[in-house]
PDB file of C-alpha atoms in Angstrom:
ATOM      1  CA  PHE A  23      27.269 -32.090 -50.767  1.00 42.00           C
ATOM      2  CA  LYS A  24      23.581 -31.555 -51.330  1.00 46.00           C
ATOM      3  CA  LEU A  25      20.812 -33.560 -49.842  1.00 42.00           C
ATOM      4  CA  SER A  26      18.665 -35.430 -52.350  1.00 44.00           C
ATOM      5  CA  LYS A  27      15.625 -33.712 -50.957  1.00 45.00           C
ATOM      6  CA  PRO A  28      15.142 -31.165 -48.229  1.00 47.00           C
ATOM      7  CA  LEU A  29      14.647 -32.198 -44.665  1.00 41.00           C
ATOM      8  CA  PRO A  30      11.023 -32.299 -43.628  1.00 47.00           C
ATOM      9  CA  THR A  31       9.751 -29.240 -41.828  1.00 48.00           C
ATOM     10  CA  VAL A  32       8.873 -30.026 -38.244  1.00 44.00           C
ATOM     11  CA  ARG A  33       5.857 -28.209 -36.975  1.00 49.00           C
ATOM     12  CA  PRO A  34       4.643 -28.248 -33.416  1.00 45.00           C
ATOM     13  CA  THR A  35       1.691 -30.532 -32.819  1.00 44.00           C
ATOM     14  CA  THR A  36      -0.970 -30.360 -30.201  1.00 42.00           C
ATOM     15  CA  SER A  37       0.893 -32.977 -28.188  1.00 41.00           C
ATOM     16  CA  CYS A  38       3.918 -30.729 -27.697  1.00 41.00           C
ATOM     17  CA  LYS A  39       2.371 -27.740 -26.028  1.00 42.00           C
ATOM     18  CA  MET A  40       4.617 -25.060 -24.701  1.00 38.00           C
ATOM     19  CA  LYS A  41       5.331 -25.235 -21.018  1.00 39.00           C
ATOM     20  CA  ARG A  42       4.996 -22.143 -18.971  1.00 37.00           C
ATOM     21  CA  ALA A  43       8.325 -20.460 -18.432  1.00 36.00           C
ATOM     22  CA  ARG A  44       9.451 -20.051 -14.853  1.00 40.00           C
ATOM     23  CA  VAL A  45       8.678 -16.804 -13.117  1.00 39.00           C
ATOM     24  CA  ALA A  46      11.183 -14.124 -14.015  1.00 40.00           C
ATOM     25  CA  THR A  47      12.561 -11.958 -11.269  1.00 43.00           C
ATOM     26  CA  SER A  48      12.885  -8.276 -11.932  1.00 46.00           C
ATOM     27  CA  SER A  49      16.158  -6.932 -13.281  1.00 50.00           C
ATOM     28  CA  ARG A  50      15.426  -3.459 -11.864  1.00 58.00           C
ATOM     29  CA  PRO A  51      18.068  -2.174  -9.430  1.00 70.00           C
ATOM     30  CA  PHE A  52      16.993  -2.141  -5.810  1.00 79.00           C
ATOM     31  CA  TRP A  53      18.398   1.277  -4.933  1.00 82.00           C
ATOM     32  CA  TRP A  54      15.241   2.978  -6.203  1.00 86.00           C
ATOM     33  CA  GLY A  55      13.224   0.970  -3.670  1.00 89.00           C
ATOM     34  CA  GLY A  56      15.581   2.079  -0.907  1.00 91.00           C
ATOM     35  CA  ILE A  57      15.108   5.723  -1.870  1.00 94.00           C
ATOM     36  CA  ALA A  58      11.328   5.185  -1.889  1.00 95.00           C
ATOM     37  CA  CYS A  59      11.583   3.705   1.627  1.00 96.00           C
ATOM     38  CA  PHE A  60      13.424   6.757   2.937  1.00 96.00           C
ATOM     39  CA  ALA A  61      11.005   9.117   1.172  1.00 96.00           C
ATOM     40  CA  ALA A  62       8.010   7.266   2.640  1.00 96.00           C
ATOM     41  CA  ALA A  63       9.522   7.319   6.139  1.00 96.00           C
ATOM     42  CA  ILE A  64      10.112  11.080   5.945  1.00 96.00           C
ATOM     43  CA  THR A  65       6.645  11.872   4.575  1.00 96.00           C
ATOM     44  CA  PHE A  66       4.878   9.695   7.162  1.00 96.00           C
ATOM     45  CA  PHE A  67       6.906  11.381   9.912  1.00 95.00           C
ATOM     46  CA  LEU A  68       6.042  14.864   8.617  1.00 95.00           C
ATOM     47  CA  SER A  69       2.366  13.994   8.152  1.00 94.00           C
ATOM     48  CA  CYS A  70       2.210  12.861  11.772  1.00 93.00           C
ATOM     49  CA  LEU A  71       3.766  16.135  12.952  1.00 92.00           C
ATOM     50  CA  LEU A  72       1.250  18.127  10.916  1.00 91.00           C
ATOM     51  CA  ASN A  73      -1.572  15.954  12.217  1.00 89.00           C
ATOM     52  CA  LEU A  74      -0.525  16.637  15.799  1.00 88.00           C
ATOM     53  CA  ALA A  75      -0.388  20.357  15.014  1.00 87.00           C
ATOM     54  CA  TYR A  76      -3.869  20.131  13.519  1.00 87.00           C
ATOM     55  CA  LEU A  77      -5.365  18.227  16.439  1.00 83.00           C
ATOM     56  CA  SER A  78      -3.794  20.424  19.107  1.00 80.00           C
ATOM     57  CA  GLY A  79      -4.461  23.700  17.314  1.00 75.00           C
ATOM     58  CA  THR A  80      -1.054  25.100  18.269  1.00 74.00           C
ATOM     59  CA  ALA A  81      -0.677  26.674  14.819  1.00 71.00           C
ATOM     60  CA  PHE A  82      -3.850  28.788  15.152  1.00 76.00           C
ATOM     61  CA  GLU A  83      -5.225  31.416  17.462  1.00 77.00           C
ATOM     62  CA  THR A  84      -8.466  29.454  17.587  1.00 78.00           C
ATOM     63  CA  LYS A  85      -7.848  26.269  19.545  1.00 80.00           C
ATOM     64  CA  ASN A  86      -9.463  22.890  19.163  1.00 83.00           C
ATOM     65  CA  PRO A  87     -12.253  22.816  21.765  1.00 86.00           C
ATOM     66  CA  PHE A  88     -11.957  19.047  22.081  1.00 83.00           C
ATOM     67  CA  MET A  89      -8.375  19.503  23.304  1.00 79.00           C
ATOM     68  CA  THR A  90      -8.914  22.566  25.482  1.00 73.00           C
ATOM     69  CA  GLY A  91     -12.499  22.132  26.652  1.00 63.00           C
ATOM     70  CA  GLY A  92     -11.661  20.067  29.715  1.00 68.00           C
ATOM     71  CA  THR A  93     -14.196  17.785  31.343  1.00 72.00           C
ATOM     72  CA  GLY A  94     -17.673  17.609  29.893  1.00 79.00           C
ATOM     73  CA  THR A  95     -16.517  18.353  26.349  1.00 85.00           C
ATOM     74  CA  TYR A  96     -18.079  15.226  24.891  1.00 85.00           C
ATOM     75  CA  GLU A  97     -21.359  15.924  26.677  1.00 88.00           C
ATOM     76  CA  LYS A  98     -21.456  19.483  25.323  1.00 90.00           C
ATOM     77  CA  TRP A  99     -20.875  18.196  21.808  1.00 90.00           C
ATOM     78  CA  THR A 100     -23.525  15.455  21.937  1.00 89.00           C
ATOM     79  CA  SER A 101     -26.057  17.862  23.466  1.00 92.00           C
ATOM     80  CA  LEU A 102     -25.325  20.305  20.605  1.00 92.00           C
ATOM     81  CA  ASP A 103     -24.293  23.117  22.909  1.00 93.00           C
ATOM     82  CA  VAL A 104     -24.324  26.233  20.711  1.00 93.00           C
ATOM     83  CA  ASP A 105     -21.292  27.947  22.283  1.00 92.00           C
ATOM     84  CA  PHE A 106     -19.226  24.795  21.951  1.00 92.00           C
ATOM     85  CA  LEU A 107     -20.343  24.256  18.355  1.00 93.00           C
ATOM     86  CA  ARG A 108     -19.385  27.814  17.384  1.00 93.00           C
ATOM     87  CA  MET A 109     -15.883  27.332  18.782  1.00 91.00           C
ATOM     88  CA  LEU A 110     -15.644  24.029  16.959  1.00 92.00           C
ATOM     89  CA  TRP A 111     -16.712  25.448  13.615  1.00 93.00           C
ATOM     90  CA  GLU A 112     -14.444  28.454  13.931  1.00 92.00           C
ATOM     91  CA  TYR A 113     -11.588  26.036  14.497  1.00 92.00           C
ATOM     92  CA  ARG A 114     -12.622  23.978  11.472  1.00 91.00           C
ATOM     93  CA  VAL A 115     -12.572  27.079   9.271  1.00 91.00           C
ATOM     94  CA  ALA A 116      -9.150  28.139  10.558  1.00 90.00           C
ATOM     95  CA  SER A 117      -7.600  24.663  10.196  1.00 90.00           C
ATOM     96  CA  ALA A 118      -9.205  23.593   6.895  1.00 90.00           C
ATOM     97  CA  ASN A 119      -6.061  24.058   4.809  1.00 90.00           C
ATOM     98  CA  LEU A 120      -3.878  22.200   7.317  1.00 91.00           C
ATOM     99  CA  ASN A 121      -6.397  19.372   7.446  1.00 90.00           C
ATOM    100  CA  ILE A 122      -6.201  18.946   3.680  1.00 92.00           C
ATOM    101  CA  ALA A 123      -2.398  19.190   3.768  1.00 92.00           C
ATOM    102  CA  VAL A 124      -2.216  16.339   6.287  1.00 92.00           C
ATOM    103  CA  SER A 125      -4.397  14.091   4.109  1.00 92.00           C
ATOM    104  CA  ALA A 126      -2.461  14.988   0.950  1.00 93.00           C
ATOM    105  CA  LEU A 127       0.929  14.319   2.559  1.00 94.00           C
ATOM    106  CA  THR A 128      -0.304  10.992   3.928  1.00 94.00           C
ATOM    107  CA  THR A 129      -1.511  10.012   0.449  1.00 94.00           C
ATOM    108  CA  ILE A 130       1.885  10.868  -1.065  1.00 96.00           C
ATOM    109  CA  ALA A 131       3.539   8.796   1.660  1.00 96.00           C
ATOM    110  CA  PHE A 132       1.409   5.785   0.731  1.00 95.00           C
ATOM    111  CA  PHE A 133       2.510   6.002  -2.907  1.00 96.00           C
ATOM    112  CA  PHE A 134       6.159   6.125  -1.815  1.00 96.00           C
ATOM    113  CA  LEU A 135       5.378   3.122   0.372  1.00 95.00           C
ATOM    114  CA  LEU A 136       3.847   1.277  -2.577  1.00 94.00           C
ATOM    115  CA  ALA A 137       6.990   1.807  -4.665  1.00 93.00           C
ATOM    116  CA  ALA A 138       9.117   0.567  -1.769  1.00 94.00           C
ATOM    117  CA  MET A 139       7.027  -2.576  -1.363  1.00 93.00           C
ATOM    118  CA  MET A 140       7.275  -3.373  -5.068  1.00 91.00           C
ATOM    119  CA  ALA A 141      11.063  -3.320  -4.711  1.00 91.00           C
ATOM    120  CA  LEU A 142      10.830  -5.451  -1.572  1.00 91.00           C
ATOM    121  CA  ALA A 143       8.706  -7.993  -3.459  1.00 89.00           C
ATOM    122  CA  ASP A 144      11.397  -8.159  -6.169  1.00 86.00           C
ATOM    123  CA  ALA A 145      14.027  -8.715  -3.486  1.00 86.00           C
ATOM    124  CA  PHE A 146      12.001 -11.532  -1.944  1.00 85.00           C
ATOM    125  CA  GLU A 147      11.736 -13.237  -5.334  1.00 82.00           C
ATOM    126  CA  VAL A 148      15.465 -12.905  -6.025  1.00 79.00           C
ATOM    127  CA  HIS A 149      16.256 -14.258  -2.568  1.00 72.00           C
ATOM    128  CA  GLY A 150      13.653 -17.001  -2.365  1.00 67.00           C
ATOM    129  CA  GLY A 151      13.038 -17.859  -6.025  1.00 62.00           C
ATOM    130  CA  SER A 152       9.681 -18.433  -7.634  1.00 59.00           C
ATOM    131  CA  SER A 153       8.266 -19.968  -4.454  1.00 57.00           C
ATOM    132  CA  VAL A 154       7.537 -16.494  -3.090  1.00 56.00           C
ATOM    133  CA  HIS A 155       6.058 -15.152  -6.318  1.00 61.00           C
ATOM    134  CA  THR A 156       2.453 -15.925  -5.368  1.00 65.00           C
ATOM    135  CA  ALA A 157       2.607 -14.313  -1.928  1.00 66.00           C
ATOM    136  CA  SER A 158       4.484 -11.270  -3.215  1.00 72.00           C
ATOM    137  CA  LYS A 159       2.280 -10.569  -6.215  1.00 75.00           C
ATOM    138  CA  THR A 160      -1.112 -11.590  -4.835  1.00 81.00           C
ATOM    139  CA  ILE A 161      -0.930 -10.381  -1.209  1.00 86.00           C
ATOM    140  CA  LEU A 162       2.034  -8.108  -0.495  1.00 90.00           C
ATOM    141  CA  VAL A 163       1.855  -5.656  -3.395  1.00 91.00           C
ATOM    142  CA  PRO A 164      -1.984  -5.663  -3.803  1.00 93.00           C
ATOM    143  CA  SER A 165      -2.413  -4.912  -0.078  1.00 94.00           C
ATOM    144  CA  PHE A 166      -0.444  -1.698  -0.427  1.00 95.00           C
ATOM    145  CA  ILE A 167      -2.162  -0.890  -3.729  1.00 95.00           C
ATOM    146  CA  PHE A 168      -5.529  -1.038  -1.956  1.00 95.00           C
ATOM    147  CA  ALA A 169      -4.151   1.014   0.954  1.00 94.00           C
ATOM    148  CA  ALA A 170      -2.899   3.724  -1.425  1.00 94.00           C
ATOM    149  CA  ALA A 171      -6.246   3.734  -3.263  1.00 95.00           C
ATOM    150  CA  LEU A 172      -8.133   4.102   0.030  1.00 94.00           C
ATOM    151  CA  ALA A 173      -5.839   6.983   0.998  1.00 93.00           C
ATOM    152  CA  VAL A 174      -6.775   8.732  -2.263  1.00 94.00           C
ATOM    153  CA  ILE A 175     -10.473   8.122  -1.566  1.00 93.00           C
ATOM    154  CA  ASP A 176     -10.123   9.501   1.961  1.00 91.00           C
ATOM    155  CA  LEU A 177      -8.311  12.580   0.640  1.00 91.00           C
ATOM    156  CA  THR A 178     -11.082  13.172  -1.909  1.00 90.00           C
ATOM    157  CA  PHE A 179     -13.894  12.832   0.623  1.00 89.00           C
ATOM    158  CA  SER A 180     -12.146  14.827   3.340  1.00 88.00           C
ATOM    159  CA  ALA A 181     -11.055  17.690   1.081  1.00 90.00           C
ATOM    160  CA  GLY A 182     -14.560  18.112  -0.322  1.00 89.00           C
ATOM    161  CA  ALA A 183     -16.282  18.007   3.058  1.00 90.00           C
ATOM    162  CA  VAL A 184     -13.808  20.275   4.860  1.00 91.00           C
ATOM    163  CA  THR A 185     -13.609  22.992   2.207  1.00 91.00           C
ATOM    164  CA  THR A 186     -17.368  23.071   1.662  1.00 91.00           C
ATOM    165  CA  ALA A 187     -18.094  23.194   5.396  1.00 91.00           C
ATOM    166  CA  ALA A 188     -15.633  26.051   5.917  1.00 91.00           C
ATOM    167  CA  TRP A 189     -17.129  27.949   2.977  1.00 93.00           C
ATOM    168  CA  LEU A 190     -20.696  27.523   4.231  1.00 91.00           C
ATOM    169  CA  TYR A 191     -19.895  28.735   7.734  1.00 93.00           C
ATOM    170  CA  SER A 192     -17.921  31.719   6.426  1.00 89.00           C
ATOM    171  CA  MET A 193     -20.341  32.879   3.723  1.00 90.00           C
ATOM    172  CA  PHE A 194     -23.754  32.515   5.358  1.00 89.00           C
ATOM    173  CA  GLU A 195     -25.417  33.836   8.475  1.00 89.00           C
ATOM    174  CA  VAL A 196     -25.693  30.762  10.649  1.00 90.00           C
ATOM    175  CA  ASN A 197     -28.215  30.940  13.486  1.00 92.00           C
ATOM    176  CA  ASP A 198     -28.310  28.502  16.383  1.00 92.00           C
ATOM    177  CA  GLN A 199     -30.761  26.068  14.845  1.00 93.00           C
ATOM    178  CA  LEU A 200     -28.969  26.034  11.510  1.00 93.00           C
ATOM    179  CA  LEU A 201     -25.655  25.471  13.290  1.00 94.00           C
ATOM    180  CA  LYS A 202     -27.028  22.355  14.945  1.00 94.00           C
ATOM    181  CA  SER A 203     -28.286  21.058  11.601  1.00 93.00           C
ATOM    182  CA  MET A 204     -24.927  21.788   9.976  1.00 93.00           C
ATOM    183  CA  GLU A 205     -23.112  19.823  12.675  1.00 93.00           C
ATOM    184  CA  LEU A 206     -25.287  16.762  12.165  1.00 93.00           C
ATOM    185  CA  SER A 207     -24.945  17.038   8.378  1.00 91.00           C
ATOM    186  CA  PHE A 208     -21.177  17.333   8.708  1.00 91.00           C
ATOM    187  CA  LEU A 209     -21.071  14.196  10.841  1.00 89.00           C
ATOM    188  CA  LEU A 210     -23.118  12.272   8.287  1.00 88.00           C
ATOM    189  CA  THR A 211     -20.783  13.423   5.518  1.00 85.00           C
ATOM    190  CA  GLN A 212     -17.669  12.468   7.469  1.00 84.00           C
ATOM    191  CA  SER A 213     -19.109   9.112   8.491  1.00 83.00           C
ATOM    192  CA  ARG A 214     -18.013   7.570   5.191  1.00 81.00           C
ATOM    193  CA  GLU A 215     -14.424   7.946   6.382  1.00 84.00           C
ATOM    194  CA  ILE A 216     -14.997   5.561   9.279  1.00 87.00           C
ATOM    195  CA  TRP A 217     -14.891   2.397   7.188  1.00 89.00           C
ATOM    196  CA  VAL A 218     -12.548   3.868   4.585  1.00 92.00           C
ATOM    197  CA  LEU A 219      -9.898   4.522   7.228  1.00 91.00           C
ATOM    198  CA  GLY A 220     -10.691   1.226   8.914  1.00 92.00           C
ATOM    199  CA  MET A 221     -10.098  -0.733   5.708  1.00 94.00           C
ATOM    200  CA  LEU A 222      -6.938   1.305   5.088  1.00 95.00           C
ATOM    201  CA  TRP A 223      -5.558   0.060   8.393  1.00 95.00           C
ATOM    202  CA  PHE A 224      -6.659  -3.487   7.559  1.00 95.00           C
ATOM    203  CA  CYS A 225      -4.948  -3.565   4.146  1.00 95.00           C
ATOM    204  CA  PHE A 226      -1.881  -1.876   5.587  1.00 95.00           C
ATOM    205  CA  GLY A 227      -1.647  -4.518   8.305  1.00 95.00           C
ATOM    206  CA  MET A 228      -2.072  -7.349   5.805  1.00 95.00           C
ATOM    207  CA  GLY A 229       0.803  -6.034   3.711  1.00 94.00           C
ATOM    208  CA  ILE A 230       3.111  -5.673   6.707  1.00 96.00           C
ATOM    209  CA  PHE A 231       2.188  -9.155   7.953  1.00 95.00           C
ATOM    210  CA  THR A 232       2.985 -10.658   4.545  1.00 92.00           C
ATOM    211  CA  ALA A 233       6.350  -8.902   4.441  1.00 93.00           C
ATOM    212  CA  GLY A 234       7.213 -10.186   7.911  1.00 92.00           C
ATOM    213  CA  PHE A 235       6.034 -13.706   7.082  1.00 91.00           C
ATOM    214  CA  GLN A 236       8.098 -13.867   3.887  1.00 89.00           C
ATOM    215  CA  ASN A 237      11.147 -12.602   5.723  1.00 89.00           C
ATOM    216  CA  ALA A 238      10.683 -15.164   8.505  1.00 88.00           C
ATOM    217  CA  LYS A 239      10.424 -17.891   5.881  1.00 85.00           C
ATOM    218  CA  HIS A 240      13.520 -16.910   3.865  1.00 81.00           C
ATOM    219  CA  ASN A 241      15.630 -15.043   6.475  1.00 83.00           C
ATOM    220  CA  MET A 242      16.422 -12.107   4.217  1.00 85.00           C
ATOM    221  CA  LEU A 243      16.516  -9.590   7.083  1.00 87.00           C
ATOM    222  CA  LYS A 244      17.379 -10.187  10.717  1.00 86.00           C
ATOM    223  CA  TRP A 245      14.859 -11.605  13.177  1.00 88.00           C
ATOM    224  CA  GLY A 246      14.243  -8.182  14.710  1.00 91.00           C
ATOM    225  CA  PHE A 247      12.489  -7.187  11.488  1.00 94.00           C
ATOM    226  CA  ASN A 248       9.985  -9.998  12.031  1.00 93.00           C
ATOM    227  CA  VAL A 249       9.300  -8.793  15.588  1.00 95.00           C
ATOM    228  CA  LEU A 250       8.778  -5.228  14.410  1.00 95.00           C
ATOM    229  CA  SER A 251       6.504  -6.438  11.592  1.00 96.00           C
ATOM    230  CA  GLY A 252       4.447  -8.454  14.057  1.00 96.00           C
ATOM    231  CA  LEU A 253       4.020  -5.485  16.396  1.00 96.00           C
ATOM    232  CA  LEU A 254       3.012  -3.247  13.493  1.00 96.00           C
ATOM    233  CA  THR A 255       0.464  -5.830  12.335  1.00 96.00           C
ATOM    234  CA  VAL A 256      -1.153  -5.991  15.771  1.00 97.00           C
ATOM    235  CA  ILE A 257      -1.259  -2.187  16.079  1.00 96.00           C
ATOM    236  CA  CYS A 258      -2.766  -1.853  12.591  1.00 96.00           C
ATOM    237  CA  PHE A 259      -5.498  -4.308  13.571  1.00 96.00           C
ATOM    238  CA  VAL A 260      -6.138  -2.207  16.693  1.00 96.00           C
ATOM    239  CA  GLY A 261      -6.397   0.849  14.434  1.00 94.00           C
ATOM    240  CA  PHE A 262      -8.959  -0.987  12.298  1.00 95.00           C
ATOM    241  CA  LEU A 263     -11.076  -1.819  15.360  1.00 94.00           C
ATOM    242  CA  ALA A 264     -10.764   1.726  16.721  1.00 92.00           C
ATOM    243  CA  ASN A 265     -12.130   3.205  13.504  1.00 91.00           C
ATOM    244  CA  VAL A 266     -15.039   0.840  12.956  1.00 89.00           C
ATOM    245  CA  ALA A 267     -16.038   0.973  16.640  1.00 88.00           C
ATOM    246  CA  ARG A 268     -15.898   4.756  16.888  1.00 85.00           C
ATOM    247  CA  LEU A 269     -19.662   5.211  16.831  1.00 80.00           C
ATOM    248  CA  GLN A 270     -20.115   2.838  19.769  1.00 83.00           C
ATOM    249  CA  TRP A 271     -17.286   4.100  21.988  1.00 86.00           C
ATOM    250  CA  TRP A 272     -16.472   7.537  20.604  1.00 83.00           C
ATOM    251  CA  ARG A 273     -14.119   8.887  23.260  1.00 83.00           C
ATOM    252  CA  ILE A 274     -12.173   5.666  23.818  1.00 89.00           C
ATOM    253  CA  ALA A 275     -11.944   4.805  20.125  1.00 89.00           C
ATOM    254  CA  THR A 276     -10.870   8.335  19.162  1.00 87.00           C
ATOM    255  CA  ASN A 277      -8.080   8.362  21.747  1.00 88.00           C
ATOM    256  CA  ILE A 278      -6.908   4.917  20.651  1.00 92.00           C
ATOM    257  CA  ASP A 279      -6.917   6.000  17.013  1.00 90.00           C
ATOM    258  CA  ILE A 280      -4.778   9.064  17.783  1.00 90.00           C
ATOM    259  CA  ALA A 281      -2.353   6.907  19.780  1.00 93.00           C
ATOM    260  CA  VAL A 282      -2.105   4.380  16.930  1.00 95.00           C
ATOM    261  CA  VAL A 283      -1.413   7.097  14.361  1.00 92.00           C
ATOM    262  CA  VAL A 284       1.357   8.602  16.487  1.00 93.00           C
ATOM    263  CA  LEU A 285       2.892   5.235  17.335  1.00 94.00           C
ATOM    264  CA  VAL A 286       2.879   3.956  13.744  1.00 95.00           C
ATOM    265  CA  TRP A 287       3.414   7.046  11.546  1.00 92.00           C
ATOM    266  CA  PHE A 288       5.790   8.838  13.912  1.00 92.00           C
ATOM    267  CA  LEU A 289       7.901   5.996  15.345  1.00 93.00           C
ATOM    268  CA  MET A 290       7.522   2.394  14.226  1.00 95.00           C
ATOM    269  CA  LEU A 291       6.844   2.731  10.504  1.00 95.00           C
ATOM    270  CA  PRO A 292       9.837   5.042   9.833  1.00 96.00           C
ATOM    271  CA  MET A 293      12.041   2.482  11.629  1.00 95.00           C
ATOM    272  CA  TRP A 294      10.546  -0.363   9.571  1.00 96.00           C
ATOM    273  CA  LEU A 295      11.008   1.502   6.289  1.00 96.00           C
ATOM    274  CA  THR A 296      14.537   2.618   7.132  1.00 95.00           C
ATOM    275  CA  TRP A 297      15.477  -0.995   7.853  1.00 94.00           C
ATOM    276  CA  ILE A 298      14.143  -2.099   4.468  1.00 94.00           C
ATOM    277  CA  GLY A 299      15.708   0.875   2.693  1.00 94.00           C
ATOM    278  CA  ILE A 300      19.193   0.154   4.030  1.00 93.00           C
ATOM    279  CA  TYR A 301      18.884  -3.457   2.918  1.00 91.00           C
ATOM    280  CA  LEU A 302      17.602  -2.623  -0.571  1.00 90.00           C
ATOM    281  CA  ILE A 303      20.328  -0.072  -1.247  1.00 90.00           C
ATOM    282  CA  SER A 304      22.969  -2.606  -0.228  1.00 85.00           C
ATOM    283  CA  GLN A 305      21.671  -5.227  -2.698  1.00 77.00           C
ATOM    284  CA  LYS A 306      22.041  -5.610  -6.445  1.00 60.00           C
ATOM    285  CA  ALA A 307      19.664  -7.374  -8.822  1.00 47.00           C
ATOM    286  CA  ASP A 308      21.209 -10.370 -10.618  1.00 48.00           C
ATOM    287  CA  PRO A 309      20.785  -9.915 -14.386  1.00 43.00           C
ATOM    288  CA  ARG A 310      21.198 -13.663 -14.880  1.00 43.00           C
ATOM    289  CA  GLU A 311      17.869 -14.252 -13.199  1.00 44.00           C
ATOM    290  CA  SER A 312      15.823 -13.250 -16.252  1.00 42.00           C
ATOM    291  CA  ALA A 313      13.692 -16.087 -17.559  1.00 40.00           C
ATOM    292  CA  PRO A 314      13.936 -17.379 -21.139  1.00 39.00           C
ATOM    293  CA  VAL A 315      11.214 -16.197 -23.457  1.00 39.00           C
ATOM    294  CA  ALA A 316       9.316 -19.151 -24.797  1.00 40.00           C
ATOM    295  CA  GLY A 317       8.898 -19.311 -28.557  1.00 42.00           C
ATOM    296  CA  PRO A 318       7.948 -21.847 -31.221  1.00 43.00           C
ATOM    297  CA  PRO A 319      10.582 -24.477 -32.160  1.00 43.00           C
ATOM    298  CA  ASN A 320      12.479 -23.978 -35.389  1.00 44.00           C
ATOM    299  CA  ASP A 321      12.489 -26.416 -38.252  1.00 43.00           C
ATOM    300  CA  PHE A 322      15.069 -28.685 -36.659  1.00 41.00           C
ATOM    301  CA  GLY A 323      13.357 -28.808 -33.263  1.00 42.00           C
ATOM    302  CA  ASN A 324      16.497 -27.871 -31.334  1.00 43.00           C
ATOM    303  CA  GLY A 325      15.813 -24.236 -30.620  1.00 42.00           C
ATOM    304  CA  ASN A 326      13.025 -21.698 -30.392  1.00 40.00           C
ATOM    305  CA  GLY A 327      12.403 -18.567 -32.310  1.00 36.00           C
ATOM    306  CA  ASN A 328      14.551 -16.551 -29.877  1.00 36.00           C
ATOM    307  CA  GLY A 329      17.689 -18.587 -30.467  1.00 39.00           C
ATOM    308  CA  GLN A 330      17.324 -20.437 -27.142  1.00 39.00           C
ATOM    309  CA  GLN A 331      17.195 -24.146 -26.518  1.00 40.00           C
ATOM    310  CA  SER A 332      13.783 -25.636 -27.105  1.00 36.00           C
ATOM    311  CA  ARG A 333      12.070 -27.582 -24.356  1.00 37.00           C
ATOM    312  CA  TYR A 334      10.667 -30.202 -26.675  1.00 31.00           C
ATOM    313  CA  ARG A 335      11.599 -32.283 -29.696  1.00 37.00           C
ATOM    314  CA  ASP A 336       9.585 -33.838 -32.498  1.00 39.00           C
ATOM    315  CA  GLU A 337      10.422 -37.545 -32.444  1.00 39.00           C
ATOM    316  CA  SER A 338       8.583 -38.225 -35.741  1.00 43.00           C
ATOM    317  CA  ALA A 339      11.348 -36.447 -37.663  1.00 47.00           C
ATOM    318  CA  GLU A 340      14.113 -38.771 -36.463  1.00 46.00           C
ATOM    319  CA  PRO A 341      13.588 -41.595 -39.077  1.00 52.00           C
ATOM    320  CA  HIS A 342      13.641 -39.046 -41.906  1.00 52.00           C
ATOM    321  CA  ARG A 343      16.886 -37.540 -40.679  1.00 51.00           C
ATOM    322  CA  GLU A 344      18.556 -40.928 -40.310  1.00 54.00           C
ATOM    323  CA  ALA A 345      17.470 -41.937 -43.836  1.00 55.00           C
ATOM    324  CA  GLU A 346      18.794 -38.754 -45.359  1.00 55.00           C
ATOM    325  CA  MET A 347      22.104 -39.006 -43.563  1.00 54.00           C
ATOM    326  CA  SER A 348      22.552 -42.611 -44.735  1.00 57.00           C
ATOM    327  CA  ARG A 349      22.263 -41.487 -48.346  1.00 55.00           C
ATOM    328  CA  LEU A 350      25.234 -39.122 -48.048  1.00 51.00           C
TER     329      LEU A 350
END
């Protein structure tokens, strides 16, 4: 049978606007996030070991005068004692390459950490649905993106200042007065790192707090993970205060900053990342969680351009269909 005339074409009107499709969870496997967690834990651990070797000077014949100078070291430095400054600059020349290696390894660790947190955000969305999408995509992941970017900025500033300072001291005849001027200039150059490192700790703490909060809300990992996340958040905030307050309380803030770095990079953060990595490797993404792709309705109003069921229907076409069917 043929219809006497073709069915009217139904076109979407302004009244039937497309609704936003629900947030789609990632179909990426989680094992890659687990590997990134383990890689980040290892690189943070190694960077802390290298940092301790750099600060102590155990890898060089020339020792760090701040570590071996004994009492009155800070007073000698602030009074620009020439003998102390020469020991300090000789140590800076000897340890320049190790200093850059520590910053570079820390930067690599932050990029591994960023990849791990992207996988963790996907896991939160699979576990908790679209309700966690906003927190995961607007706080959790961006916090670690900013932290990784600040690590790159710190590496760029530090590498330029350290290599140039070592080159200047090695290539030129530096008298006592010039040495004092070089020390003050070096401090001014390095001062930009104070707030860069402070904001790195702040963003890092915000990301860890968000991860702990989301886990406490949806119980994806055990409660001990929330406790560890809370402790890390508090310590990161202490690290932020220690960096920005360094000019006011140099000795106290410097010692606190070293203690925070050792406690976080060497001990607590590898534990935190290993916990997440074990969980991510044990999970599998559900391929059924992918969201339908919204498309325009077809001529009959019962499906969209992707072959999926349409969300809306043109009621004005119903009388025409009924009339045509009655003529059969």
